[in-house]
XYZ file of C-alpha atoms in Angstrom:
778
model
C 65.578 6.296 34.261
C 65.353 8.545 31.234
C 68.287 8.635 28.877
C 67.636 12.267 27.879
C 70.180 14.952 28.600
C 68.706 17.353 31.126
C 70.874 20.142 29.773
C 69.515 19.610 26.311
C 65.962 19.429 27.617
C 66.346 22.693 29.501
C 67.799 24.409 26.486
C 65.008 22.979 24.334
C 62.341 24.298 26.681
C 63.980 27.710 26.723
C 63.811 27.768 22.933
C 67.553 27.868 22.370
C 67.255 25.034 19.857
C 65.226 26.326 16.903
C 65.915 23.237 14.791
C 65.377 19.664 15.898
C 68.463 18.668 13.957
C 70.619 20.522 16.454
C 69.673 17.965 19.105
C 71.311 14.689 19.613
C 69.931 11.737 17.725
C 68.386 10.292 20.873
C 66.688 13.534 21.772
C 65.530 14.022 18.182
C 63.721 10.713 18.378
C 62.153 11.541 21.742
C 61.076 14.981 20.608
C 59.566 13.778 17.358
C 57.694 10.938 19.129
C 56.142 13.470 21.497
C 55.158 15.638 18.536
C 53.713 12.642 16.702
C 51.480 11.685 19.609
C 49.935 15.151 19.487
C 49.800 15.256 15.700
C 48.031 11.906 15.498
C 45.187 13.550 17.421
C 45.105 16.496 15.012
C 47.190 18.879 17.118
C 50.226 20.538 15.602
C 53.558 19.847 17.277
C 56.746 21.831 17.768
C 58.503 20.335 14.766
C 55.476 19.163 12.781
C 53.235 21.770 11.145
C 49.907 21.390 9.283
C 48.902 23.062 6.031
C 45.466 22.874 4.488
C 45.250 22.806 0.687
C 43.545 25.770 -0.941
C 39.877 25.059 -1.753
C 37.108 27.261 -3.107
C 34.540 28.648 -0.713
C 31.749 26.965 -2.654
C 33.305 23.511 -2.368
C 31.076 21.192 -0.401
C 34.047 18.906 0.276
C 36.210 21.431 2.114
C 35.831 19.508 5.373
C 36.956 16.295 3.721
C 40.197 17.553 2.193
C 43.152 15.906 3.887
C 45.528 18.151 5.777
C 49.167 18.012 4.798
C 51.712 17.708 7.616
C 55.329 18.745 7.213
C 58.165 17.791 9.509
C 61.222 19.904 10.261
C 63.699 19.272 7.448
C 66.613 19.265 9.875
C 65.360 15.986 11.360
C 67.611 13.031 10.820
C 66.766 11.459 7.408
C 66.141 8.000 8.816
C 63.727 9.391 11.395
C 62.113 11.728 8.860
C 61.376 8.824 6.525
C 59.632 6.874 9.252
C 57.703 9.940 10.419
C 56.474 10.594 6.874
C 54.903 7.129 6.883
C 53.056 7.815 10.132
C 51.816 11.331 9.351
C 49.050 10.220 6.888
C 47.350 8.654 9.895
C 46.833 12.127 11.342
C 45.339 13.370 8.059
C 43.000 10.393 7.943
C 41.918 10.953 11.538
C 41.034 14.587 10.894
C 39.152 13.647 7.728
C 37.142 11.011 9.580
C 36.405 13.456 12.390
C 35.103 15.966 9.840
C 32.990 13.287 8.185
C 31.477 12.183 11.492
C 30.763 15.752 12.539
C 29.028 16.625 9.273
C 27.058 13.411 8.769
C 25.888 13.349 12.370
C 23.664 16.306 11.566
C 20.001 15.368 11.733
C 19.204 15.963 8.062
C 21.544 13.162 6.943
C 19.209 10.551 8.378
C 19.261 7.592 10.718
C 21.580 5.418 8.624
C 24.280 8.086 8.570
C 23.797 8.624 12.291
C 24.318 4.915 12.947
C 27.347 4.793 10.632
C 28.888 7.826 12.317
C 28.313 6.282 15.736
C 30.171 3.141 14.624
C 33.039 5.203 13.183
C 33.128 7.293 16.337
C 33.573 4.133 18.418
C 36.499 3.120 16.204
C 38.034 6.583 16.566
C 37.577 6.320 20.305
C 39.570 3.105 20.296
C 42.183 4.916 18.210
C 42.478 7.655 20.844
C 42.770 5.011 23.563
C 45.623 3.494 21.604
C 47.381 6.885 21.480
C 46.928 7.253 25.250
C 48.465 3.818 25.759
C 51.365 4.696 23.464
C 51.959 7.919 25.367
C 52.028 5.981 28.635
C 54.613 3.632 27.176
C 56.616 6.604 25.903
C 56.628 8.295 29.285
C 57.374 5.205 31.310
C 59.668 3.120 29.148
C 63.172 4.355 28.198
C 63.249 1.688 25.455
C 60.227 3.059 23.573
C 61.408 4.032 20.107
C 59.919 5.398 16.911
C 60.212 1.954 15.373
C 58.059 0.484 18.153
C 55.503 3.244 17.621
C 55.385 2.351 13.915
C 54.939 -1.303 14.821
C 52.106 -0.698 17.309
C 49.999 1.478 14.993
C 50.068 -0.906 12.019
C 46.646 -2.558 12.660
C 45.062 0.795 13.439
C 46.542 2.362 10.341
C 45.003 -0.374 8.187
C 41.623 0.121 9.867
C 41.606 3.892 9.486
C 42.867 3.662 5.907
C 39.968 1.361 5.058
C 37.574 3.774 6.732
C 39.120 6.619 4.755
C 38.537 4.741 1.515
C 34.899 4.184 2.488
C 34.419 7.839 3.403
C 35.970 8.847 0.094
C 33.536 6.673 -1.836
C 30.592 8.199 0.040
C 31.946 11.684 -0.643
C 32.388 10.956 -4.361
C 28.905 9.439 -4.572
C 27.457 12.797 -3.618
C 29.290 14.445 -6.509
C 27.767 12.336 -9.289
C 24.736 14.533 -9.803
C 25.457 18.011 -8.457
C 22.245 19.970 -7.920
C 21.558 23.339 -9.477
C 23.241 25.909 -7.257
C 20.458 28.469 -7.679
C 17.845 25.958 -6.604
C 19.885 24.619 -3.701
C 20.410 28.021 -2.123
C 16.678 28.720 -2.016
C 15.444 25.231 -1.171
C 18.095 24.673 1.482
C 16.683 27.611 3.432
C 13.180 26.157 3.280
C 14.100 22.507 3.755
C 17.648 21.503 4.733
C 17.132 17.924 3.507
C 16.731 19.024 -0.097
C 20.443 19.772 -0.401
C 21.523 16.278 0.687
C 22.311 14.070 -2.330
C 20.356 10.826 -2.426
C 23.619 8.912 -2.892
C 24.682 9.894 0.654
C 21.556 8.862 2.532
C 19.729 5.749 3.634
C 19.937 2.680 1.472
C 22.578 4.294 -0.748
C 25.003 4.287 2.192
C 24.302 0.621 2.855
C 24.856 -0.105 -0.826
C 28.281 1.538 -0.704
C 29.302 -0.391 2.406
C 28.022 -3.673 0.992
C 29.860 -3.002 -2.257
C 33.078 -2.360 -0.370
C 32.585 -5.549 1.616
C 32.142 -7.516 -1.607
C 35.217 -5.958 -3.207
C 37.353 -6.750 -0.163
C 36.628 -10.447 -0.185
C 40.376 -11.167 -0.413
C 41.146 -9.037 2.649
C 39.586 -10.720 5.700
C 40.427 -7.854 8.068
C 38.886 -5.125 5.906
C 35.954 -7.358 5.041
C 35.276 -7.899 8.727
C 35.503 -4.144 9.331
C 32.981 -3.379 6.576
C 30.740 -6.127 7.890
C 30.812 -4.483 11.312
C 29.940 -1.088 9.811
C 27.188 -2.583 7.661
C 25.673 -4.318 10.665
C 25.682 -1.115 12.724
C 24.575 1.250 9.962
C 21.726 -1.029 8.889
C 20.050 -1.146 12.305
C 17.724 1.847 11.709
C 17.113 0.794 8.115
C 16.205 -2.752 9.157
C 13.955 -1.297 11.860
C 12.085 0.731 9.231
C 11.962 -2.341 7.001
C 10.519 -4.555 9.733
C 7.947 -1.919 10.675
C 6.889 -1.778 7.029
C 6.676 -5.507 6.353
C 5.074 -6.350 9.723
C 2.651 -3.430 10.153
C 2.497 -1.618 6.822
C 3.672 1.634 8.395
C 6.499 3.951 7.312
C 8.574 5.794 9.911
C 10.915 7.765 7.689
C 11.297 11.377 8.838
C 14.461 11.922 6.781
C 13.229 10.279 3.551
C 15.909 7.609 3.391
C 13.834 4.403 3.254
C 13.355 2.467 0.010
C 9.545 2.830 0.153
C 8.004 6.244 -0.392
C 4.454 7.184 0.540
C 2.465 9.726 -1.423
C 0.130 11.549 0.936
C -1.774 13.054 -2.002
C -3.222 9.674 -2.997
C -6.064 8.657 -0.701
C -8.255 5.586 -0.737
C -11.281 7.840 -1.162
C -9.934 8.931 -4.568
C -10.461 5.421 -5.986
C -14.105 6.231 -6.667
C -13.124 8.958 -9.152
C -9.700 7.740 -10.253
C -9.459 6.210 -13.725
C -5.767 5.256 -13.552
C -5.572 2.980 -10.486
C -3.351 5.599 -8.862
C -3.966 4.396 -5.318
C -2.510 0.952 -5.835
C 0.230 2.090 -8.207
C 1.240 5.448 -6.717
C 0.338 5.436 -3.017
C 3.498 3.476 -2.225
C 6.418 3.382 -4.640
C 10.055 2.273 -4.563
C 12.985 4.686 -4.478
C 15.420 2.726 -6.616
C 18.421 4.748 -5.426
C 17.667 3.804 -1.833
C 17.474 0.062 -2.450
C 20.681 -1.701 -1.319
C 21.951 -4.272 -3.859
C 21.342 -7.163 -1.485
C 17.645 -6.189 -1.300
C 17.083 -5.650 -5.034
C 15.819 -9.245 -5.626
C 13.417 -8.792 -2.703
C 12.197 -5.241 -3.348
C 8.933 -6.337 -4.956
C 8.070 -8.596 -2.034
C 8.999 -5.829 0.402
C 6.758 -3.348 -1.396
C 3.819 -5.728 -1.655
C 4.087 -6.995 1.927
C 3.694 -3.490 3.280
C 1.048 -2.623 0.712
C -1.075 -5.588 1.691
C -0.827 -4.828 5.398
C -1.529 -1.164 4.761
C -4.747 -2.080 2.964
C -5.743 -4.258 5.916
C -4.911 -1.422 8.302
C -6.936 1.041 6.190
C -9.907 -1.294 6.644
C -9.657 -0.834 10.394
C -8.221 -4.289 11.073
C -5.335 -4.021 13.535
C -2.725 -6.759 13.648
C -2.048 -8.097 17.128
C 1.401 -8.831 18.505
C 0.694 -12.544 18.178
C 0.010 -12.074 14.469
C 3.202 -10.074 14.018
C 5.288 -12.632 15.881
C 3.921 -15.388 13.643
C 6.049 -14.183 10.755
C 9.138 -13.902 12.947
C 8.599 -17.433 14.246
C 8.176 -18.737 10.716
C 11.380 -16.974 9.653
C 13.362 -18.412 12.561
C 12.169 -21.917 11.692
C 13.492 -21.766 8.149
C 16.613 -19.654 8.651
C 18.737 -22.605 9.719
C 18.155 -24.462 6.469
C 19.394 -21.792 4.074
C 22.958 -20.634 3.528
C 23.241 -16.856 3.431
C 25.995 -14.842 1.816
C 28.337 -12.699 3.876
C 26.461 -9.455 3.300
C 23.115 -10.817 4.470
C 24.827 -12.635 7.319
C 25.879 -9.240 8.643
C 22.270 -8.082 8.702
C 19.610 -9.031 11.211
C 21.369 -12.199 12.268
C 21.439 -13.669 8.755
C 17.671 -14.360 8.543
C 16.632 -11.191 6.723
C 15.538 -12.972 3.554
C 13.473 -15.490 5.495
C 11.870 -12.690 7.504
C 10.870 -10.837 4.330
C 9.540 -13.991 2.679
C 7.539 -14.925 5.753
C 6.125 -11.401 6.110
C 5.143 -11.334 2.442
C 3.409 -14.708 2.642
C 1.567 -13.686 5.800
C 0.435 -10.296 4.441
C -0.579 -11.803 1.124
C -2.651 -14.518 2.796
C -4.352 -12.037 5.118
C -5.368 -9.668 2.310
C -6.326 -12.504 -0.026
C -8.605 -13.970 2.634
C -10.029 -10.519 3.284
C -10.885 -10.020 -0.390
C -12.076 -13.491 -1.324
C -13.749 -14.580 1.911
C -14.658 -11.617 4.092
C -15.506 -9.219 1.245
C -16.808 -11.945 -1.126
C -14.976 -10.710 -4.223
C -16.128 -13.557 -6.456
C -19.717 -12.994 -5.353
C -19.359 -9.314 -6.205
C -17.977 -10.092 -9.645
C -20.776 -12.574 -10.260
C -23.291 -9.905 -9.276
C -21.672 -7.435 -11.674
C -21.801 -10.038 -14.413
C -25.562 -10.344 -13.913
C -26.088 -6.604 -14.216
C -23.448 -5.398 -16.656
C -23.362 -8.473 -18.918
C -27.158 -8.935 -18.769
C -26.825 -12.465 -17.452
C -30.298 -13.778 -16.541
C -31.623 -10.393 -17.566
C -35.360 -10.847 -17.148
C -35.255 -7.942 -14.705
C -33.703 -5.670 -17.319
C -36.321 -6.461 -19.954
C -38.947 -5.545 -17.384
C -37.056 -2.345 -16.585
C -36.869 -1.313 -20.255
C -40.599 -1.899 -20.636
C -41.405 0.267 -17.609
C -38.927 3.001 -18.533
C -39.519 3.020 -22.300
C -41.361 6.339 -22.240
C -38.710 8.013 -20.122
C -35.825 6.609 -22.191
C -37.260 8.014 -25.430
C -36.731 11.551 -24.151
C -33.453 13.476 -24.662
C -30.903 12.349 -22.116
C -30.762 15.731 -20.367
C -34.494 15.561 -19.708
C -34.440 12.037 -18.312
C -35.169 11.780 -14.594
C -32.513 9.657 -12.943
C -34.562 9.506 -9.774
C -37.464 7.948 -11.662
C -35.199 5.485 -13.462
C -33.572 4.484 -10.178
C -36.980 3.913 -8.595
C -38.017 1.715 -11.498
C -34.740 -0.226 -11.281
C -35.216 -0.786 -7.546
C -38.756 -1.938 -8.234
C -37.762 -4.623 -10.748
C -34.783 -5.762 -8.646
C -37.113 -6.421 -5.696
C -39.682 -8.231 -7.773
C -40.173 -11.637 -6.090
C -40.253 -13.352 -9.474
C -36.898 -11.909 -10.525
C -33.591 -13.751 -10.137
C -32.142 -10.645 -8.499
C -34.403 -10.766 -5.455
C -31.888 -12.912 -3.565
C -28.857 -10.873 -4.619
C -27.434 -9.268 -1.476
C -25.485 -6.741 -3.570
C -28.394 -5.337 -5.591
C -28.475 -2.205 -3.438
C -25.123 -1.181 -4.915
C -26.471 -0.958 -8.484
C -27.175 2.570 -9.699
C -28.631 3.959 -12.912
C -26.608 6.638 -14.645
C -26.517 8.595 -17.916
C -23.569 9.318 -20.185
C -23.296 12.524 -22.185
C -21.578 10.643 -25.051
C -22.769 7.888 -27.314
C -21.023 4.557 -26.959
C -19.070 4.700 -30.208
C -18.139 8.347 -29.727
C -16.849 7.600 -26.227
C -14.819 4.639 -27.437
C -13.319 6.606 -30.311
C -12.271 9.350 -27.922
C -10.524 6.772 -25.757
C -8.812 5.167 -28.740
C -7.821 8.517 -30.269
C -5.448 9.108 -27.351
C -2.955 7.009 -29.287
C -3.344 9.333 -32.264
C -4.395 6.572 -34.604
C -6.773 8.733 -36.612
C -4.576 11.788 -37.174
C -2.448 12.886 -40.081
C -4.272 11.205 -42.990
C -4.881 13.153 -46.181
C -8.176 13.480 -47.962
C -6.775 12.050 -51.200
C -5.890 8.775 -49.500
C -9.411 8.458 -48.107
C -10.892 8.624 -51.611
C -9.066 5.545 -52.869
C -10.952 3.230 -55.203
C -13.353 0.872 -53.429
C -12.720 -1.888 -55.917
C -8.982 -1.856 -55.178
C -9.674 -1.833 -51.454
C -11.912 -4.834 -51.580
C -9.377 -6.703 -53.688
C -6.717 -6.092 -51.041
C -9.030 -7.202 -48.268
C -9.968 -10.413 -50.108
C -6.305 -11.147 -50.821
C -5.441 -10.733 -47.188
C -8.326 -12.854 -45.950
C -7.023 -15.762 -48.002
C -3.411 -15.266 -46.859
C -1.915 -17.269 -44.044
C -1.037 -15.704 -40.745
C 2.623 -15.819 -41.705
C 2.008 -13.347 -44.510
C -0.217 -11.065 -42.469
C 2.449 -8.497 -41.818
C 3.167 -8.087 -45.528
C -0.383 -6.833 -46.137
C -0.555 -4.304 -43.347
C 0.661 -1.437 -45.475
C -2.146 -1.919 -47.997
C -4.667 -2.431 -45.256
C -3.743 0.802 -43.485
C -4.738 2.870 -46.511
C -7.996 0.909 -46.608
C -8.506 1.769 -42.973
C -8.029 5.481 -43.664
C -10.577 5.407 -46.481
C -13.010 3.547 -44.293
C -12.685 6.092 -41.496
C -13.917 8.863 -43.768
C -16.839 6.850 -45.151
C -18.045 5.840 -41.686
C -17.605 9.132 -39.856
C -21.161 10.182 -40.620
C -22.429 7.061 -38.913
C -20.323 7.714 -35.827
C -21.561 11.235 -35.414
C -25.109 10.120 -36.046
C -24.725 7.640 -33.204
C -23.560 10.252 -30.736
C -25.711 13.178 -31.797
C -28.527 11.606 -33.812
C -27.831 13.943 -36.755
C -27.760 17.081 -34.716
C -30.383 15.949 -32.214
C -29.433 15.241 -28.615
C -28.877 11.691 -27.509
C -31.948 9.820 -26.372
C -32.154 8.262 -22.947
C -31.673 4.733 -24.273
C -28.460 5.776 -26.068
C -27.081 7.393 -22.910
C -28.258 4.810 -20.403
C -25.549 3.118 -18.369
C -25.139 1.498 -14.977
C -22.925 2.352 -12.040
C -21.870 0.231 -9.103
C -20.866 1.246 -5.579
C -17.817 -0.600 -4.281
C -16.157 0.091 -0.957
C -12.520 -0.223 -0.003
C -10.651 -2.622 -0.295
C -12.733 -4.180 -3.102
C -12.304 -0.904 -4.964
C -8.677 -1.929 -5.523
C -9.940 -4.687 -7.816
C -13.155 -3.057 -9.033
C -11.634 0.380 -9.503
C -13.136 3.230 -11.459
C -11.006 2.200 -14.417
C -12.324 -1.371 -14.280
C -15.870 -0.135 -13.746
C -15.599 2.027 -16.866
C -14.712 -1.086 -18.866
C -17.762 -2.851 -17.435
C -19.895 0.120 -18.474
C -18.535 0.046 -22.030
C -19.361 -3.639 -22.341
C -22.828 -3.051 -20.892
C -23.578 -0.210 -23.315
C -22.324 -2.368 -26.167
C -24.775 -5.103 -25.194
C -27.550 -2.586 -24.599
C -26.963 -1.098 -28.064
C -27.345 -4.548 -29.594
C -30.391 -5.373 -27.497
C -31.983 -2.066 -28.423
C -31.319 -2.734 -32.111
C -32.862 -6.174 -31.785
C -35.865 -4.747 -29.933
C -36.679 -2.100 -32.547
C -36.212 -4.582 -35.417
C -38.561 -7.032 -33.681
C -41.068 -4.209 -33.190
C -40.855 -3.520 -36.918
C -41.511 -7.202 -37.608
C -44.563 -7.119 -35.303
C -45.857 -4.004 -37.008
C -45.471 -5.642 -40.427
C -47.206 -8.801 -39.188
C -50.167 -6.951 -37.649
C -50.719 -4.218 -40.217
C -53.400 -4.999 -42.884
C -51.460 -2.847 -45.347
C -48.524 -5.271 -45.246
C -50.609 -8.427 -44.968
C -53.020 -7.780 -47.825
C -50.605 -6.383 -50.362
C -51.340 -6.621 -54.100
C -49.463 -9.273 -56.122
C -47.712 -6.537 -58.096
C -46.151 -5.171 -54.870
C -45.156 -8.448 -53.243
C -41.645 -8.238 -54.684
C -41.115 -4.757 -53.212
C -42.533 -5.906 -49.878
C -40.241 -8.940 -50.034
C -37.218 -6.672 -50.388
C -38.202 -4.850 -47.200
C -38.881 -8.113 -45.372
C -35.596 -9.566 -46.585
C -33.598 -6.522 -45.523
C -35.284 -6.498 -42.125
C -34.520 -10.195 -41.711
C -30.852 -9.742 -42.644
C -30.528 -6.848 -40.217
C -32.192 -8.813 -37.433
C -29.962 -11.799 -38.138
C -26.879 -9.573 -38.003
C -27.863 -8.011 -34.680
C -28.879 -11.334 -33.091
C -25.778 -13.172 -34.258
C -23.563 -10.348 -33.083
C -25.275 -10.304 -29.680
C -24.990 -14.091 -29.417
C -21.287 -13.884 -30.281
C -20.682 -11.251 -27.581
C -22.612 -13.115 -24.902
C -21.897 -16.769 -25.653
C -18.485 -16.721 -27.314
C -16.772 -13.805 -25.571
C -18.242 -12.875 -22.197
C -19.329 -16.292 -20.930
C -16.144 -18.244 -21.787
C -13.921 -15.461 -20.477
C -15.964 -15.243 -17.301
C -15.629 -18.994 -16.716
C -11.897 -18.647 -17.277
C -11.790 -15.778 -14.775
C -13.704 -17.773 -12.147
C -11.436 -20.809 -12.532
C -8.296 -18.684 -12.210
C -9.582 -16.815 -9.165
C -10.281 -20.150 -7.485
C -6.575 -21.034 -7.813
C -5.062 -17.610 -7.198
C -2.220 -17.351 -4.679
C -1.359 -13.632 -4.557
C -3.315 -10.399 -4.489
C -1.451 -9.032 -7.489
C -2.564 -12.061 -9.456
C -6.162 -11.158 -8.633
C -5.649 -7.648 -9.968
C -3.863 -8.879 -13.090
C -6.354 -11.653 -13.867
C -9.318 -9.299 -13.516
C -7.661 -6.638 -15.665
C -6.743 -9.182 -18.345
C -10.319 -10.477 -18.335
C -11.759 -7.034 -19.052
C -9.141 -6.199 -21.676
C -9.746 -9.508 -23.459
C -13.489 -8.947 -23.486
C -13.108 -5.435 -24.881
C -10.701 -6.634 -27.551
C -12.789 -9.594 -28.682
C -15.930 -7.427 -28.732
C -14.181 -5.096 -31.237
C -14.270 -2.166 -28.805
C -10.539 -1.428 -28.933
C -10.128 -1.159 -32.709
C -11.277 2.152 -34.163
C -11.549 0.756 -37.701
C -13.837 -2.116 -36.767
C -15.740 0.166 -34.460
C -16.547 2.607 -37.228
C -17.883 -0.128 -39.509
C -19.982 -1.537 -36.681
C -21.282 1.953 -35.923
C -22.355 2.468 -39.519
C -24.138 -0.899 -39.600
C -26.032 -0.289 -36.384
C -27.005 3.249 -37.357
C -28.290 1.871 -40.690
C -30.448 -0.656 -38.814
C -31.841 2.008 -36.485
C -32.557 4.375 -39.381
C -34.328 1.582 -41.225
C -36.680 0.978 -38.294
C -37.334 4.711 -38.012
C -38.303 4.717 -41.698
C -40.982 2.021 -41.263
C -43.868 4.464 -41.172
C -42.707 6.084 -44.392
C -42.490 2.690 -46.065
C -46.036 1.975 -44.900
C -47.293 5.247 -46.355
C -45.373 4.564 -49.556
C -46.936 1.093 -49.810
C -50.399 2.619 -49.349
C -49.592 5.140 -52.085
C -48.440 2.337 -54.376
C -51.743 0.515 -53.811
C -53.551 3.705 -54.744
C -51.541 4.071 -57.938
C -52.583 0.588 -59.017
C -56.234 1.703 -59.018
C -56.818 4.032 -61.979
C -59.727 5.855 -60.401
C -58.017 6.296 -57.073
C -54.751 7.354 -58.703
C -56.540 10.090 -60.646
C -57.793 11.592 -57.412
C -54.525 11.133 -55.479
C -52.380 14.217 -54.838
C -49.241 14.684 -56.913
C -47.007 14.322 -53.860
C -47.699 10.586 -53.790
C -45.461 9.966 -56.806
C -42.626 11.833 -55.116
C -43.255 9.907 -51.885
C -43.076 6.568 -53.729
C -39.914 7.494 -55.576
C -38.243 8.624 -52.359
C -39.195 5.366 -50.598
C -37.806 3.285 -53.460
C -34.572 5.257 -53.438
C -34.216 5.005 -49.672
C -34.811 1.267 -49.725
C -32.042 0.834 -52.298
C -29.702 2.956 -50.156
C -30.484 0.848 -47.090
C -29.915 -2.396 -48.990
C -26.698 -1.319 -50.664
C -25.294 0.434 -47.601
C -26.022 -2.469 -45.253
C -24.592 -5.076 -47.637
C -21.545 -2.962 -48.416
C -20.592 -2.276 -44.807
C -21.316 -5.803 -43.647
C -18.974 -7.090 -46.361
C -16.350 -4.578 -45.205
C -16.786 -5.798 -41.632
C -16.343 -9.436 -42.643
C -13.188 -8.655 -44.631
C -11.798 -6.574 -41.789
C -12.520 -9.335 -39.272
C -10.699 -11.821 -41.502
C -7.718 -9.514 -41.562
C -7.615 -8.734 -37.852
C -8.108 -12.383 -36.930
C -4.517 -12.883 -38.125
C -3.082 -9.860 -36.300
C -5.166 -9.380 -33.138
C -7.344 -12.292 -32.066
C -8.480 -15.445 -33.834
C -11.795 -15.102 -32.005
C -12.987 -12.792 -34.790
C -13.291 -15.823 -37.070
C -16.165 -17.094 -34.923
C -18.040 -13.877 -35.634
C -17.233 -14.151 -39.340
C -18.786 -17.607 -39.463
C -21.913 -16.368 -37.703
C -22.362 -13.309 -39.917
C -21.698 -15.121 -43.191
C -22.397 -18.787 -42.463
C -23.694 -19.409 -46.021
C -21.087 -17.178 -47.755
C -23.863 -14.894 -48.989
C -21.842 -11.730 -48.487
C -18.580 -13.306 -49.597
C -20.181 -14.069 -52.987
C -21.480 -10.539 -53.519
C -20.268 -9.143 -56.855
C -17.903 -6.212 -56.931
C -20.365 -4.319 -59.155
C -22.984 -4.164 -56.421
C -20.357 -3.065 -53.942
C -19.111 -0.319 -56.252
C -22.710 0.792 -56.658
C -23.046 0.997 -52.888
C -19.789 2.894 -52.708
C -21.056 5.469 -55.188
C -24.272 5.838 -53.228
C -22.337 6.534 -50.037
C -20.275 9.286 -51.662
C -23.307 11.113 -53.009
């Protein structure tokens, strides 16, 4: 039986009581309980009213602002105090409802959808509790406000914890407010643009996991956050498993930690010089990586990358292959203790699943590269062609194409050169006849000389800019003194000499610039075919990940460097043959033997320089580094190690061959151009020698034209310039190598020993060097 007064109830219904305080205490409690049951569901009661705080129309958080509920002030103070403790539950409920309604919109993504579904289930249980409380209120005369307060305690703690979580998510979206002008336009075109990254995908999981970690001392709240994390992570884990098991991304709302760039295609590797496919096709969104996956993000990225490469090759993974990783993960999951956050995800074996998927994908791609695609065999083939290893075929090619390669590079027929290359590669006596990859070798031409191309690459760092002309005219004697001082210094004092050496470098750049330009333009003339000749190599995916266009360019630079040396050696040897066969040089008069000896000696020193340099490049740089590369590839365990080892191999070769240092490169350019000019001047020396023989005969000299004297004088002057210039620059190179051996690579000392094994250049007097310096400035 109800204890309410029917008279009071009738008067209440008729509206005669405008204030709840006019009722009896018992009826006040009954009336306010009935109002509370409605208010807790967001419905205003008779004696409880709701007021919303004033917010601006532009506020994105208007739906999250808690409503304020006020109770009739005439209510008994003891009841009013208890009601004021219960009313925040209604505000929290409305806030959670608004959060669920907003974040259930499709543009917020799967993770938010899953989180909202979990919160909605908790709110459903809350409404069931209210229905049960109302049943108790209607059926039990002993149901009081105190009992209501007692029954809602667990639910109040749960909803309060949810409210804290929702507040953190709301505040996370405020950290980086977007530009309002941009948002208004972009939001019309793409609704997802206006959603802050901090309120999507992995960022939501990070917030929940952070709350779970912070609530370690509160088992109830920790369990609640664990439940939410487990539910909200289901779509994220599904995307993760699809990525690590198949290499595919199903992310329509852009909330996954891995982002795919559709602009980067595997076909672009053939023209790409920056390895963009491997580096930019799939990248990590750091803001979408939950903290518990940060230590594993690299493995996650690589596992999907590897499988994606396999999939791009047309190899489809079967269900048995995919289940192999899951089986491996289940076998090891029982032996590892997981923390509470990971235990809430994917049954606690998430880490093992990722590790197993990474190992499986890595092994599959590694086998594909090393076994199916024969990567080491490809690299060995490239070594034969680009490093001129066992290069009998190339000598034959140069002999056949010598006429064509003497023409300007624009007039050279690539079709003819390619036919000649195919001919020598198929020669049964050549070592290349059994090479299954010889069809991939192509002949190409570069529009830049080797040194000019290298200097353009190096100048990206701005090393050669901003130096004044006065600095470049510094005294040569002072420069050489600094270089000698540094060459004797220990490596510990190397840094103290760098300031002096930099000014020397600037001076050297000016003195050698003529040689550089002569190399690339042949003093205004177009490059010849031999100076522009290079090789190209066709590599298909996925080997193009390792032998990319960037790596192939490094191979081409090393090849052209070797070709430049071989060409210098060839023309110097041709000069030697011409001197040995020509009667003019063989039957020279005793008075001219000393002059002939100077030419022979200079030719011999030049040939020794070129041969020793070529031997250093082949036998002390390329071959040892190649053997090191082959031994490392035989022990490699990951695909990224393959990429890194191959890249390091090429960079080391370029560095030790002096192709990455503009200062050394300029000296080398001047030396080689001097050697080439000397060989081109052979005919003039022969004519000058003939004129000298004529001058020795009084009768013949009387009949000789007057131009012979001028021709002899010019030949003598040119010979002195060649001698002084070659000696001067070779000494500069040796000093520079001594210096850089302490700061870059000690390998340069091996070249120093080869170039100056008897200390001939080290003992050159400063007077002769100053003389050469003066000759260069004139």
